[in-house]
Each structure stands twice: as structure tokens, then as C-alpha cells.
Coordinates of C-alpha atoms in Angstrom, one line a residue:
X768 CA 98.3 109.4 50.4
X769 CA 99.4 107.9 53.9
X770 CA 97.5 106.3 56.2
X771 CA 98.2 105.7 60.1
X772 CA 98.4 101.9 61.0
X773 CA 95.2 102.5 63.3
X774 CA 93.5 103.9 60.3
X775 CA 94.2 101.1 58.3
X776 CA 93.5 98.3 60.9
X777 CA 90.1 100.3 61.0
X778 CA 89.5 100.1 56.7
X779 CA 89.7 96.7 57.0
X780 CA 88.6 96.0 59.8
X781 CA 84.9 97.3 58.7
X782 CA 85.5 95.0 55.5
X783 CA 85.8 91.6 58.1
X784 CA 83.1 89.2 59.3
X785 CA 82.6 88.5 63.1
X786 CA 84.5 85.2 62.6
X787 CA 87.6 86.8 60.5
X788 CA 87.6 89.5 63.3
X789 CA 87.9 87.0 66.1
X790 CA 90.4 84.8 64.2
X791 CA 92.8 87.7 63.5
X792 CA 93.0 88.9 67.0
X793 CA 93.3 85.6 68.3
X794 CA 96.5 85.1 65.9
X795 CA 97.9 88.8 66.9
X796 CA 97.7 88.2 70.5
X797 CA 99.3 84.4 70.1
X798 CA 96.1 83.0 71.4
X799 CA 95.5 80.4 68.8
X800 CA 95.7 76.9 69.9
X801 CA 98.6 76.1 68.1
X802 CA 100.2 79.4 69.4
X803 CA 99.7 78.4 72.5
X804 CA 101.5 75.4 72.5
X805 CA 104.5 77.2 71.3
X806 CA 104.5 80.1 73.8
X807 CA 104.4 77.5 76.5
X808 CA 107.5 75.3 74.7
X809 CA 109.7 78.3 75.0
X810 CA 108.5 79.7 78.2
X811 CA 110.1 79.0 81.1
X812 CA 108.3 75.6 81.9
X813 CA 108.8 75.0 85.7
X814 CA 105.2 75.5 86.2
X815 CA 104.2 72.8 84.0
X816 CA 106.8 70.2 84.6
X817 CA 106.4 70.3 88.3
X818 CA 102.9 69.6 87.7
X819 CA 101.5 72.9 89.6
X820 CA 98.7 71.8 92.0
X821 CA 96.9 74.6 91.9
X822 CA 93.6 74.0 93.1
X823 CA 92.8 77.6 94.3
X824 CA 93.3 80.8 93.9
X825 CA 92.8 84.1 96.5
X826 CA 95.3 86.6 95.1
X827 CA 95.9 88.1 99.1
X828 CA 96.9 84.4 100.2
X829 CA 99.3 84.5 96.5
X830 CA 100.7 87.7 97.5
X831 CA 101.7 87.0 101.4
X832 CA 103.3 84.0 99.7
X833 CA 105.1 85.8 97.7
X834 CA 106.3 88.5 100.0
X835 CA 107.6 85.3 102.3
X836 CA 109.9 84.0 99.9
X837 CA 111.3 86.9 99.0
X838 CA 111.9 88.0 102.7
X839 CA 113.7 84.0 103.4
X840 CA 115.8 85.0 100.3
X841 CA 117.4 87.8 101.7
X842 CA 117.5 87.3 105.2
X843 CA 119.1 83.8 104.1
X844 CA 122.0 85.6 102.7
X845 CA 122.4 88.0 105.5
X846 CA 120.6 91.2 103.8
X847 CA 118.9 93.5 106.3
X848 CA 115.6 94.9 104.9
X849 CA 112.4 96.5 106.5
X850 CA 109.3 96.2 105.3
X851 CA 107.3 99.6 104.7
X852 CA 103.8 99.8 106.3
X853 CA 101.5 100.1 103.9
X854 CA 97.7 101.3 102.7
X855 CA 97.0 98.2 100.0
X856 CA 97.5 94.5 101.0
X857 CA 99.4 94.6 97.3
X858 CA 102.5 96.2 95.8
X859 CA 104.4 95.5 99.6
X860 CA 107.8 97.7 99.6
X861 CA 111.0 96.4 101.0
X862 CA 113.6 98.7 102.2
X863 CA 117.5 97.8 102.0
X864 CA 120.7 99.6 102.6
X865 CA 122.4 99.8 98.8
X866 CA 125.5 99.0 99.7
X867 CA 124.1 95.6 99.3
X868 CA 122.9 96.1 95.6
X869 CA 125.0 93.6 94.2
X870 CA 123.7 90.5 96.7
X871 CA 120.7 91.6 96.5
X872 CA 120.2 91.3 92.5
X873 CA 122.2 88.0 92.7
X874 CA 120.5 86.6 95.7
X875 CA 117.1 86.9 94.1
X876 CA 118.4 86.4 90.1
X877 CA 119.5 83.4 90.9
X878 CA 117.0 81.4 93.8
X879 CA 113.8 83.1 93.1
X880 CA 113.2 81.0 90.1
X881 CA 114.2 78.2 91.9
X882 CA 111.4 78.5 95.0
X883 CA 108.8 76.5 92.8
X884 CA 107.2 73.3 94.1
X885 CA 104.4 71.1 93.4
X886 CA 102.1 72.9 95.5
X887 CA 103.2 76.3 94.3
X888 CA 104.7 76.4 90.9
X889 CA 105.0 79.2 88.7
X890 CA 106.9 81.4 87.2
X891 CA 109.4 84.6 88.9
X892 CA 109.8 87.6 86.5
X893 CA 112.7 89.6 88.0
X894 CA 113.2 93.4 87.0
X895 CA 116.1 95.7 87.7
X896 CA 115.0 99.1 87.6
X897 CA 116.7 102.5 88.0
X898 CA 115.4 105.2 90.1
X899 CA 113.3 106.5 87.5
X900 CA 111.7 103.3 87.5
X901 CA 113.2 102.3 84.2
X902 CA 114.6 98.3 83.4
X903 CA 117.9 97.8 83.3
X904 CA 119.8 94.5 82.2
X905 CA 121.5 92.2 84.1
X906 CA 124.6 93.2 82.8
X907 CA 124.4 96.9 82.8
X908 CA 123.6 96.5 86.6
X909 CA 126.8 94.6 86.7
X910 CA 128.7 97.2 85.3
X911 CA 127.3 99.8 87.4
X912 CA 125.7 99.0 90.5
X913 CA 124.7 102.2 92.1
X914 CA 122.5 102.7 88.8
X915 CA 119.8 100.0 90.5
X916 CA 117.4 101.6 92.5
X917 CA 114.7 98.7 92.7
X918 CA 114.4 95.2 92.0
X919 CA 110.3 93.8 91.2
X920 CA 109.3 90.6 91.6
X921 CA 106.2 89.1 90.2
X922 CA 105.6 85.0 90.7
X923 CA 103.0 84.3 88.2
X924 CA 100.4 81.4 88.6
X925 CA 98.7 79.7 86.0
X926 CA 95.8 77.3 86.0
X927 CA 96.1 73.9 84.3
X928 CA 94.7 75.5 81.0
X929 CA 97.4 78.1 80.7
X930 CA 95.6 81.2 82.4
X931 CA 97.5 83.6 84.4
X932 CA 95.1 85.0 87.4
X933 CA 98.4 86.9 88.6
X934 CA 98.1 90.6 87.7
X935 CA 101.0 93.1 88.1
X936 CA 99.3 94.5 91.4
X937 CA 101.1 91.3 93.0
X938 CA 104.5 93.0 92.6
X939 CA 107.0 93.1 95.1
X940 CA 109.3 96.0 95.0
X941 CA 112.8 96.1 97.0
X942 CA 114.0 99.5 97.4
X943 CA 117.9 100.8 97.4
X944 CA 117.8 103.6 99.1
X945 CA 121.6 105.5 100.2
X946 CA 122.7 106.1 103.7
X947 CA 122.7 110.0 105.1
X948 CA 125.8 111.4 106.0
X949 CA 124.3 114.0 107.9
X950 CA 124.7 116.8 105.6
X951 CA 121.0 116.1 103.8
X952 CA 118.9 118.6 104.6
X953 CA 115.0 117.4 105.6
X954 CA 112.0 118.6 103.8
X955 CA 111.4 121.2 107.0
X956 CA 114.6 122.6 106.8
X957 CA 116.5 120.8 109.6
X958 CA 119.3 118.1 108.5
X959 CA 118.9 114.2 108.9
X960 CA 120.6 112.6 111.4
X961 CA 124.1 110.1 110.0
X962 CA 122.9 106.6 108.9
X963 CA 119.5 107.5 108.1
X964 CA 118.3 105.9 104.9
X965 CA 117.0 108.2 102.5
X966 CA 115.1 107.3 99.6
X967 CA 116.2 107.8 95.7
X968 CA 112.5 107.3 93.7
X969 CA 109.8 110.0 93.8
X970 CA 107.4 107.3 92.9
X971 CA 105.1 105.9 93.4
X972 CA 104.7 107.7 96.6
X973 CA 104.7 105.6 99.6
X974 CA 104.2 106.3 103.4
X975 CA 107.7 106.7 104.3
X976 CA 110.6 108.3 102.7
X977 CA 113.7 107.7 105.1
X978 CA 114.1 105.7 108.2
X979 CA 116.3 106.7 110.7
X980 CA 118.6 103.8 113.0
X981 CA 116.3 103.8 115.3
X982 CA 113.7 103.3 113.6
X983 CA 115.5 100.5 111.3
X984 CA 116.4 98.9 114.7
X985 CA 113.2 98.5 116.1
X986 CA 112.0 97.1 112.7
X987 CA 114.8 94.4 113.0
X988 CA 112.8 93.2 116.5
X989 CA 109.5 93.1 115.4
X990 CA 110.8 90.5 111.6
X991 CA 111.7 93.3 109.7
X992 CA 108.2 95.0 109.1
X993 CA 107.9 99.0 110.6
X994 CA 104.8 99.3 112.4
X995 CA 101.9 102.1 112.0
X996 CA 101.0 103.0 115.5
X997 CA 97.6 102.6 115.2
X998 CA 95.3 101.2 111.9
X999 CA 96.0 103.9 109.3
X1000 CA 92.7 107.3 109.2
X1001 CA 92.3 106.0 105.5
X1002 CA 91.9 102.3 106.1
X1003 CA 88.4 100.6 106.0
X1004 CA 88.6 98.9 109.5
X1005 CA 84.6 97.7 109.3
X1006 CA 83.9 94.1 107.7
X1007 CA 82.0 94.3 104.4
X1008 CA 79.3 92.1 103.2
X1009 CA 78.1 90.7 99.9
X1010 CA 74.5 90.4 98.9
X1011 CA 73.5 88.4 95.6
X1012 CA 69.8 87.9 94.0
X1013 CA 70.0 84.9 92.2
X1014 CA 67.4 82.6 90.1
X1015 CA 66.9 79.7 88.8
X1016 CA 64.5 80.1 85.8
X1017 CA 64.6 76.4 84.4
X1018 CA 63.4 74.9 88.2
X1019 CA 59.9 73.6 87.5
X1020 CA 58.2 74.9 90.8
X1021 CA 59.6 78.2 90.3
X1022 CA 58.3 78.6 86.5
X1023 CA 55.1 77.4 87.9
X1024 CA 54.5 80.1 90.6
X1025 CA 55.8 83.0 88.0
X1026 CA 53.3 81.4 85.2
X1027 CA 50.1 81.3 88.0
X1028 CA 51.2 84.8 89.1
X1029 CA 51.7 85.8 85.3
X1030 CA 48.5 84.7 84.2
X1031 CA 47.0 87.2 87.2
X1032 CA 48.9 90.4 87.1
X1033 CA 47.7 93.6 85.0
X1034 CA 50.4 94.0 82.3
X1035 CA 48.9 96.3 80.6
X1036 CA 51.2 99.3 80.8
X1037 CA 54.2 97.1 81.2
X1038 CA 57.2 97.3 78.4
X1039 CA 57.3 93.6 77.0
X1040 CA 61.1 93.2 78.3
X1041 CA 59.9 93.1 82.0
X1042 CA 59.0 89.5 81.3
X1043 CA 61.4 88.4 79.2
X1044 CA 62.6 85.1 79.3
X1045 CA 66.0 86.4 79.1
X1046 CA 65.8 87.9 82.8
X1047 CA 65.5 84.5 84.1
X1048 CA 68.1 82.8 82.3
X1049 CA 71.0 81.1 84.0
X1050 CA 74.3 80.9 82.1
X1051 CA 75.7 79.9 85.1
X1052 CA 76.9 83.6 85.9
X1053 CA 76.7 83.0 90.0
X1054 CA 79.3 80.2 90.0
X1055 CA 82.1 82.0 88.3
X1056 CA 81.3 85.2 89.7
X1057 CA 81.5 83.9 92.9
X1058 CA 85.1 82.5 91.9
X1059 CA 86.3 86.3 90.9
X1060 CA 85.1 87.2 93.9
X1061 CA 87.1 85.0 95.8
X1062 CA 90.0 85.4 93.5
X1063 CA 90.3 89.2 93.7
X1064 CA 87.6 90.7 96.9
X1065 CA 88.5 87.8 99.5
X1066 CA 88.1 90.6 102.1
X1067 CA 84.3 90.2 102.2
X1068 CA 83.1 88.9 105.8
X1069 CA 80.1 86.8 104.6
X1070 CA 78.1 86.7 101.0
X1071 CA 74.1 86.4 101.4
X1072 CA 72.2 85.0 98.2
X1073 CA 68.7 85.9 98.4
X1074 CA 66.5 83.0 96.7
X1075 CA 63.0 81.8 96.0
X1076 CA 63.4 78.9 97.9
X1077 CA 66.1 77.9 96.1
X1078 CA 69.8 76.7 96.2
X1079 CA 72.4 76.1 93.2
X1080 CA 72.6 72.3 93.7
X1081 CA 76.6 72.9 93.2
X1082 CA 76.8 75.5 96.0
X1083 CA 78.4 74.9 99.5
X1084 CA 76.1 76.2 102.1
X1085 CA 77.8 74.4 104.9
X1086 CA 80.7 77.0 103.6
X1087 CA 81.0 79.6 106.7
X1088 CA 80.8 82.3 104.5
X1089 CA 77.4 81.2 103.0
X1090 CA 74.6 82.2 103.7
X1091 CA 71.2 81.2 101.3
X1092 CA 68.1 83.9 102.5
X1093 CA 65.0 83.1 101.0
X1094 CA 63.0 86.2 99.8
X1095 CA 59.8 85.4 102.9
X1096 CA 63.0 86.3 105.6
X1097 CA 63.4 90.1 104.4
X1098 CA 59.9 91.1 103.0
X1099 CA 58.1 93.2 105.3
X1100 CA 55.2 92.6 104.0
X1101 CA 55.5 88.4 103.2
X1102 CA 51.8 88.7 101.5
X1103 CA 52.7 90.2 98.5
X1104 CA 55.3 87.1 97.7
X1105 CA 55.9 85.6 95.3
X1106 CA 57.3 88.2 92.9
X1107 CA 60.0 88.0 90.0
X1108 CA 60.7 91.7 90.0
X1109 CA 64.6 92.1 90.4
X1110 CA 63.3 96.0 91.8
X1111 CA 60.7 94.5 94.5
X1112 CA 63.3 91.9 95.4
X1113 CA 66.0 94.7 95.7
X1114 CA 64.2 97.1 97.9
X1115 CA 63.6 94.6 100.7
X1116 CA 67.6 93.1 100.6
X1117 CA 68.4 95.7 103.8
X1118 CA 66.4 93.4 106.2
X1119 CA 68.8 90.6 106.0
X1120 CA 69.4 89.7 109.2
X1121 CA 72.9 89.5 110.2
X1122 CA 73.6 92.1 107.2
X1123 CA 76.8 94.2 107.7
X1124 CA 76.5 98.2 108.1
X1125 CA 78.3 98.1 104.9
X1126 CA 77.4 95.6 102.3
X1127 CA 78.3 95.5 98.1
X1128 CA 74.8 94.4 96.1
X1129 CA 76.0 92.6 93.5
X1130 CA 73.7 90.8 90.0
X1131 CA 75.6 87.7 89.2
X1132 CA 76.3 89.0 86.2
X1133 CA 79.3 91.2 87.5
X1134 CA 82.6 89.7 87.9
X1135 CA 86.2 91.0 89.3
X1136 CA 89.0 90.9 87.3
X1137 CA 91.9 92.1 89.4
X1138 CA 92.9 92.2 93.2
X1139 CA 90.6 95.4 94.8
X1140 CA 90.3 96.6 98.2
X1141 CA 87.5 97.2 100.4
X1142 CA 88.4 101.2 99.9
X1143 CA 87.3 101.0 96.2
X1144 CA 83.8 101.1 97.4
X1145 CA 83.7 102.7 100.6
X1146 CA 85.8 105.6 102.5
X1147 CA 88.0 104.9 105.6
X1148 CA 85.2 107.1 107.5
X1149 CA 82.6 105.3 106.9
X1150 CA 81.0 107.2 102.7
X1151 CA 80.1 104.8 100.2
X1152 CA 80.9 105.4 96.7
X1153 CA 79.0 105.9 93.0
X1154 CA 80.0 105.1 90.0
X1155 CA 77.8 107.6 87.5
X1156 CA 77.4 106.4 83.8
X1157 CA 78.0 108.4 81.4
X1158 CA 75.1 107.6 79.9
X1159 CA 72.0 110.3 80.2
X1160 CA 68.8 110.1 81.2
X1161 CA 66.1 111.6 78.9
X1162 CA 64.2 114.7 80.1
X1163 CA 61.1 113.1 79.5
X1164 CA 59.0 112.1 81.5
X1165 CA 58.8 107.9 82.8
X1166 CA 56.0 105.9 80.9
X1167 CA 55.0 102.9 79.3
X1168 CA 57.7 103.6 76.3
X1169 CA 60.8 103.3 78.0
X1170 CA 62.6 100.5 79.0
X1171 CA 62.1 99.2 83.0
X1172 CA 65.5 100.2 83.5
X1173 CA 65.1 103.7 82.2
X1174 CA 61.6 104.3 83.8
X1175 CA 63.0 103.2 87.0
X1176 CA 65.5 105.8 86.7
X1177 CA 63.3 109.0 85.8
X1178 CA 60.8 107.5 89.0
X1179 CA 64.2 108.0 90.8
X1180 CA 64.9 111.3 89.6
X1181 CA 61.4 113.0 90.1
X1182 CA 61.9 111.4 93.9
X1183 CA 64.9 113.3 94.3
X1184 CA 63.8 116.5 92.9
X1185 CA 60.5 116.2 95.1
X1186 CA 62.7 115.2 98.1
X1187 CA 65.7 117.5 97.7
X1188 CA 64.3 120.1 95.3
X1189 CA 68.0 119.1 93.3
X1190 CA 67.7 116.7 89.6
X1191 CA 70.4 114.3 88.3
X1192 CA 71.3 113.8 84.8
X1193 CA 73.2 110.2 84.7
X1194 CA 72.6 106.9 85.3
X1195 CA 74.7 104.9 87.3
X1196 CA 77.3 101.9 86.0
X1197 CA 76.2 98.3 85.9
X1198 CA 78.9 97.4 88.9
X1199 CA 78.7 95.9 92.5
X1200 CA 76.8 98.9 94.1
X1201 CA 78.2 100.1 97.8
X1202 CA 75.0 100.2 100.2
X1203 CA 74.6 101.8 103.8
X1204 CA 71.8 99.9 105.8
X1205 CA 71.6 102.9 107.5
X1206 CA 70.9 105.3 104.8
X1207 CA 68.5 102.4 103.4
X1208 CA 66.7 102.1 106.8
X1209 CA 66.0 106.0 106.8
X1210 CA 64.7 105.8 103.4
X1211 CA 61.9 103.4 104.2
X1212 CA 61.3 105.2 107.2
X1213 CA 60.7 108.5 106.0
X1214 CA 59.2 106.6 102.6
X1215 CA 57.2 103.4 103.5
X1216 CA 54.4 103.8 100.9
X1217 CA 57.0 104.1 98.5
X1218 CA 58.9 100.4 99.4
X1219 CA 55.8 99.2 100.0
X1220 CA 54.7 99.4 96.1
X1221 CA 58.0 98.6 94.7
X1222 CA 57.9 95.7 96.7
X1223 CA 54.2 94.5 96.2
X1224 CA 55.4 94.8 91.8
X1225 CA 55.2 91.1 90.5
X1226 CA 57.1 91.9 87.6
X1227 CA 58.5 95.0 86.5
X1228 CA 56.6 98.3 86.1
X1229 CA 56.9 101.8 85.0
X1230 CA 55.9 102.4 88.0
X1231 CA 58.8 100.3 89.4
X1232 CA 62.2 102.8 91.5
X1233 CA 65.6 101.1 91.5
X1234 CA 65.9 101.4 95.2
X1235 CA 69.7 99.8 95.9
X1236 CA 71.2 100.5 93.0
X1237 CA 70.1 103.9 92.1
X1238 CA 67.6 105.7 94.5
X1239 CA 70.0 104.9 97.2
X1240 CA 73.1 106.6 95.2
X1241 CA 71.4 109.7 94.7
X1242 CA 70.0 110.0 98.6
X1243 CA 73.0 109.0 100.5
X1244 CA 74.9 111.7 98.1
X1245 CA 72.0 114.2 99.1
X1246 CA 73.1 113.2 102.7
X1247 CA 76.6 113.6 102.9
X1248 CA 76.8 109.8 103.0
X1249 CA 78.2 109.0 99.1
X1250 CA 81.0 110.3 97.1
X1251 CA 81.6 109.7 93.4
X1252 CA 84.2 106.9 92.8
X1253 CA 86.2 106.0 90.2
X1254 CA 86.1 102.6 89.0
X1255 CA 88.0 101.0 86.3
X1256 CA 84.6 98.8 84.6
X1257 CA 83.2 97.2 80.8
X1258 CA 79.5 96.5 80.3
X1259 CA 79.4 93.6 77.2
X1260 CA 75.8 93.1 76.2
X1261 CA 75.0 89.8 75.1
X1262 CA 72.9 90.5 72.1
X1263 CA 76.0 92.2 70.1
X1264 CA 77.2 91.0 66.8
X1265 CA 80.3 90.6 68.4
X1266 CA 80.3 89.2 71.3
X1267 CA 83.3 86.5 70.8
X1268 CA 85.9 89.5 70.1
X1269 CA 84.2 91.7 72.9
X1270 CA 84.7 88.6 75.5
X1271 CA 88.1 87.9 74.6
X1272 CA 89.2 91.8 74.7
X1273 CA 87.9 92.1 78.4
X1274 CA 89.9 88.6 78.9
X1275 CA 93.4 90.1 78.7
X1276 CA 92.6 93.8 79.7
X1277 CA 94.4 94.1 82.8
X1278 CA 92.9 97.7 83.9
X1279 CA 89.3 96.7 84.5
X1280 CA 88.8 96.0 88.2
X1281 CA 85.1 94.5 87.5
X1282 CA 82.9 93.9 84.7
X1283 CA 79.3 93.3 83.6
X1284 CA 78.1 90.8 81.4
X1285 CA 74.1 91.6 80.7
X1286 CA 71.6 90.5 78.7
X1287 CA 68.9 92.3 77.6
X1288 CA 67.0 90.7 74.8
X1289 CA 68.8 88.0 72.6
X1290 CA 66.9 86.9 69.7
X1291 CA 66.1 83.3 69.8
X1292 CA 68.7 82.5 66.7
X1293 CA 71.9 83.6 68.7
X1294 CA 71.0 82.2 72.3
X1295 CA 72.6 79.1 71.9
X1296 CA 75.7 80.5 70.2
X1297 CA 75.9 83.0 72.9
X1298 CA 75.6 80.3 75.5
X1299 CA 78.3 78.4 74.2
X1300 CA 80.9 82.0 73.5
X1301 CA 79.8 82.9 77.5
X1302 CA 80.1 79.2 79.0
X1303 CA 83.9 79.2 77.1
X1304 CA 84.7 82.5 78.0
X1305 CA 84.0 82.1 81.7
X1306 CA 85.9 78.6 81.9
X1307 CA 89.0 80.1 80.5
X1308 CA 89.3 83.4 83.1
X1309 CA 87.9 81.8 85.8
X1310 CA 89.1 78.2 85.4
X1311 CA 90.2 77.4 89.0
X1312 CA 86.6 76.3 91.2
X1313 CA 86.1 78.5 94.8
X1314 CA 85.9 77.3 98.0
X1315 CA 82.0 77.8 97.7
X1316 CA 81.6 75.2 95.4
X1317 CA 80.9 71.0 96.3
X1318 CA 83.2 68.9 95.0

């Protein structure tokens, strides 16, 4: 009988322990400490020797950087080039004549590895491709020279404990493309004018696919870079805000205002997880999530944290971009404070003052994990986008049974249907959620008695509608004002099994732009281990501090 090697890696798989699990993928993808060590004695080692200061990280800073040195290369050896305008701030797309293959490949071959310095060493990888976008070798590109139709560049920055935050969206592609003679025929039937540059690759597609003299002329007067008229029709051109809840469940004044209020409330129809310790637990999610933030989304204009009165003691607030709001700025209704219902404190965040039109609500428990652009979450013209789960919600009806969460979302559902006369059948994904003050504003206009209660819940209730991240989805889509997006995301729960492997998978996946790290309920035996596998895990992806931090 044969077996497939995925079929075998599954038998024994189910035959391992958590700990053998971890320990084997750890060996497979060279992550053992000893492993380590060797990689890095073979590698290329300029980063380390030159003792690379790095001491931040913003991968849109990384990637102008990048783009500069490769432009000094070849205008240092007298290689014209234009730089495409483009829709991302990554993936940039140089434009040379190929007659000059051959200096090209050398030119940035041979100096490219050598542009590292204390300040900003790394690593260059260099690819030849043809114009199918497949490598060549050094040598075959030798040999043949009109076979190149792009050279890559990647520089690749590590922090001091080996982590690379560069991701391949940091390329830098230069493009051969062949001269016109005149006799190429345009795509509307006319023929291109002598000396235009026509391109070879189909893709990826980019905004332009020749450039006449003229064109390439004015380009030379303006440092090489072809101008858009005007800001591109599918470019965000609005700033975008950032909106945090964040708590501090171990601060002694703050334990004794939720106690008093505890000891108070009606509870009585409230699922026991609505006051679970674990929702005010701090594994210090805020901090490093605020460093993914500023790694891959440093495009947000300012980042609100709405608070109890409180502050992280290692937070910044004289940074700019800081803002602390305490919850008695934004509730409408002040009397009903204090609450420690994530859903009441949610409903009311669209009163910050200052806010953007366009803001991101994020828990601290989501974290980026490779460069993004405002346009993941909203459209040029102005639509926020939804990211639907493909998780269900039940067709029965909310009660005492279900989980806040799930109760939340069937309130949310019977809203619409009563609203719109239209029902929804999914739940949304645990990521940064796109909000419209706007269509947030007209909400609580046209429903007041319904904020009013969420917001007036101490703790969570069945009773309770997830306002921001849900209830807002499903309107502004009833609106006109959402679109579904697509989002590349991991949820890890806390409480699995195995949460060491599940950590270190999302650690080298390189398609996930965010991800979600929740805890539900963690029985009392595993919190300390899964302290300890989270406070490791975040120290090794998101080792290098922010600019939001003291110190």
C-alpha cells in the first residue's frame, strides 16, 4: 500500500505529544537554537559584523531606502531609468532601455551587497528573471543577455535576535523593456512611434506599458520618476485613524470600581464568560501590537486608546500620534460610567473628538504582519470594507445559552431584519474593523434608545449588540456605504492544546496581513504556560520597540 508523504506526516503526526510536535517543526524549519547559529555562520554575515543598529523599524521608510540606493546605483554608472507611478507605496518598478542589460546586472551584482552600514545593514538578495518571471543564473544571463527581462532586489533587515521584518512586498523590480522601431502595432490598432519602449512581461500588470521619448524625457527632469497628473481615482487620499480599547485588569483602583459595580449589577441572565477574568487580562498585547502597527500600517494619522483613567506606564503620550481618551470624554450619557463591557465601551468610541471620518477599531489583541495599505480597508471613494467569517450564526433565537459574542450577533441580526426587512447568516472575522463616523452618527440618530442600553450594560448581556464591529458592517452594507473585502487573517485561541506550534506557524507565514490572538476561557492550569508561549512569541516577531514606547 502507498501512502502520500502528507498522509504520512498526518499518521504520525496524530501519534505525537504537543512538545514532540513543536520540537519537530522547529528542527524542519532550522529554527532550533543550534540551527540557528549555523544558518547565520553560513549566511552572508554583513548584517551582523557591521553591528546593524537597528533600532526601528517602518517598512515604508525601509522601502524608500531601498528604492534610493538602487536608483544612486544606476544613475552612478550612467544608466537611464524611469520610475513607474504606481498604486502601492511597495513593489516600486523601474524602467530601463535593455540595451543596458549587461550593466545593469553587473552594476547591482556587484555594489548592492556592498551599500550596508552600521546604521543600515542587511542583507541584498539579487534575482535575474526572464520575462516570464522565471530566475535565471548569473551565468546563463551572461551567456545570453537578451534572456533578462527583470532584475528584483530585496535588502533584508534583521533585528538583533535574528528576525527578518522584511517581507517580499519590499521588492524592487527593474524592468528591460526593448525599443520600438516603429513597426509595433498599439493595442488600438495604430503603430507606436520609433524609440518608444515597449514592455516584454504581461505581469504583474502595472499602470504603464510603454513610454514614448517624450514621455521618458520629461521623466529625466523631474529625477527619473513619471508623474500621474493628478492623485490616482483608486487611491485613498483621506487620513485614517486608529481607535484602541485597552485595560488594565491588575491596577488596584480599577479592580476596585469593577468589584463595587460587580457586587450591584443583576447577573442573572448573564453567560458566566461575561465576567471572566480572562477578559481583563493583560499579556501585554497593546505594546507589540502597537509595534506591528508601526512596522507594517505607518499610514495611520493619529491612534486614540480609550481608557478607564488609565495609561500603560511604558507608553509615550507626549508621542504626536498619541492620543489617551478616557471613557467620561465619549459617553453621552457619563452617568451610567463606570462599565467594563467591551460592547458599551464600543458603541460610544464615534464621539472621539478629533476622530477621523475614517477610522480602523482595533482590540489589542490583533497584530499586522506584513506591509498593508490604507486601501485594504477602505475604497478610494470613500466604502469601508467587511471581512465576513465563515463561521454561521445559529437560527436560533439570542438567550441566556449562548455565548456574549454570539448573542450579540443574533441581537444584530433581528436589528437588521426589523430595520431592512433583509437577514445575514455570518459573523464577521476577529480583524481591525473599518468604521464610518458618519454611518455610526446616523445609527444613533435614527436609534438612540438602542446605544443608550448598550451603553448603560456594566458587563456583558444577552441583551448586549456589537455595535462597531458588527451592527455597523451589516448597516453601512444596507447603505451602500460597505463592500466585502478580502483579507488575508488567523484567529489562534489561547486555550488550544497547541498553542506553541500554532504561534510559531503564524510566525513564518508570510500571507497573513493581520492576525488575532484571543482568549476566551483558559483554565487556570495552562495560564501561566500560555503567558510564557505568548510573552516569547511576541518578543521574537516583534522584537524591535516603536516609537510609542519610553525608553
Amino acid at each position: 500500500m502507498w501512502f502520500s508523504p502528507s498522509s504520512l506526516r498526518s499518521f504520525f503526526a496524530g501519534k505525537l505529544t504537543p512538545e514532540r510536535k513543536v520540537w519537530f517543526s522547529k528542527t524542519r524549519h532550522g529554527e532550533q537554537p543550534w540551527q540557528r547559529s549555523f544558518d547565520f555562520s553560513k549566511r552572508d554575515r554583513t548584517w551582523l559584523d557591521s553591528g546593524d543598529q537597528l533600532t526601528n523599524y517602518d517598512a515604508r521608510v525601509e522601502q524608500q531606502q531601498s528604492l534610493n540606493a538602487v536608483r544612486e546605483i544606476l544613475a552612478a554608472n550612467g544608466i537611464d531609468f524611469v520610475e513607474l507611478p504606481s498604486l502601492s507605496n511597495f513593489g516600486p518598478t523601474l524602467v530601463v532601455d535593455r540595451e543596458y542589460t549587461d550593466t545593469v546586472c553587473t552594476s547591482l551584482l556587484e555594489e548592492l551587497p556592498n551599500r550596508a552600514t552600521a546604521e543600515r545593514a542587511g542583507t541584498w538578495t539579487i534575482s535575474l528573471r526572464n520575462v516570464r518571471g522565471a530566475k535565471l543564473t548569473a551565468k546563463a544571463s551572461k551567456r545570453n543577455p537578451g534572456k533578462v527581462g527583470s532584475v528584483t532586489c530585496l535588502h533584508h533587515r534583521y533585528a538583533p535576535n535574528g528576525r527578518e521584518l522584511t517581507t517580499h512586498a519590499q521588492s524592487i523590480s527593474i524592468e528591460l523593456w526593448r525599443k520600438s522601431s516603429g513597426n509595433d502595432s498599439r493595442a488600438d490598432g495604430g503603430k507606436h512611434i520609433a524609440g518608444t519602449l515597449l514592455r516584454r512581461q504581461t505581469e504583474p500588470p502595472l499602470t504603464l506599458d510603454y513610454v514614448e521619448a517624450t514621455t521618458w524625457d520629461s521623466a529625466q527632469r523631474n529625477s527619473g520618476k513619471i508623474r500621474l497628473p493628478a492623485p490616482h481615482l483608486r487611491v485613498l487620499q483621506d487620513p485614517i485613524d486608529v481607535v484602541y480599547t485597552w485595560v488594565d485588569g491588575s491596577d488596584p483602583d480599577w479592580r476596585a470600581r469593577m468589584l463595587t459595580t460587580l457586587r450591584g449589577a443583576d447577573l442573572t441572565a448573564a453567560e458566566p464568560s461575561s465576567i471572566s477574568e480572562s477578559r481583563y487580562t493583560s499579556h501585554d498585547e497593546l505594546r507589540y501590537s502597537l509595534r506591528s502597527l508601526e512596522y507594517y500600517a505607518s499610514w495611520v494619522r493619529r491612534i486614540f486608546i480609550v481608557t478607564d483613567g488609565q495609561a500603560p506606564e511604558w507608553l509615550d503620550t507626549d508621542n504626536p500620534k498619541i492620543t489617551v481618551v478616557d471613557h467620561r470624554e465619549i459617553f453621552a450619557d457619563p452617568k451610567v460610567l463606570p462599565v467594563f463591557n467591551s460592547h458599551a465601551i464600543e458603541s460610544q468610541l464615534h464621539h472621539i473628538p478629533g476622530l477621523a471620518d475614517r477610522y480602523l477599531y482595533l482590540n489589542d489583541d490583533c497584530f499586522f504582519l506584513r506591509p498593508t495599505e490604507p486601501e485594504l480597508f477602505f475604497t478610494a471613494n470613500g466604502l469601508a470594507k467587511h471581512f465576513p467569517s465563515q463561521v454561521p450564526i445559529d437560527f436560533g433565537d439570542w438567550g441566556q445559552r449562548d455565548l456574549p459574542i454570539i448573542s450579540a450577533a443574533k441581537r444584530g441580526r433581528d436589528h437588521i431584519m426589523d430595520k431592512y426587512g433583509r437577514t445575514v447568516t455570518h459573523r464577521f472575522k476577529h480583524t481591525p474593523h473599518a468604521q464610518l463616523r458618519q454611518v455610526l452618527e446616523e445609527m444613533e440618530s435614527e436609534e438612540p434608545q438602542l446605544f443608550a442600553q448598550v451603553a448603560a450594560s456594566p458587563f456583558r448581556s444577552p441583551e448586549d449588540v456589537s455595535i462597531p464591529s458588527s451592527l455597523h458592517h451589516f448597516d453601512a452594507f444596507a447603505r451602500g456605504m460597505s463592500i466585502v473585502g478580502k483579507i488575508g487573517y488567523q484567529f489562534v485561541d489561547l486555550s488550544e492544546p497547541d498553542l506553541e506550534l500554532r504561534l510559531l506557524r503564524v510566525a513564518r507565514r508570510t500571507d497573513l496581513d493581520v492576525f488575532c490572538l484571543n482568549e476566551t476561557t483558559v483554565p487556570d492550569e495552562s495560564r501561566e504556560n500560555a503567558s510564557k508561549l505568548v510573552g516569547r512569541f511576541f518578543e521574537d516577531r516583534f522584537p524591535i520597540p516603536s516609537s510609542f514606547e519610553l525608553g
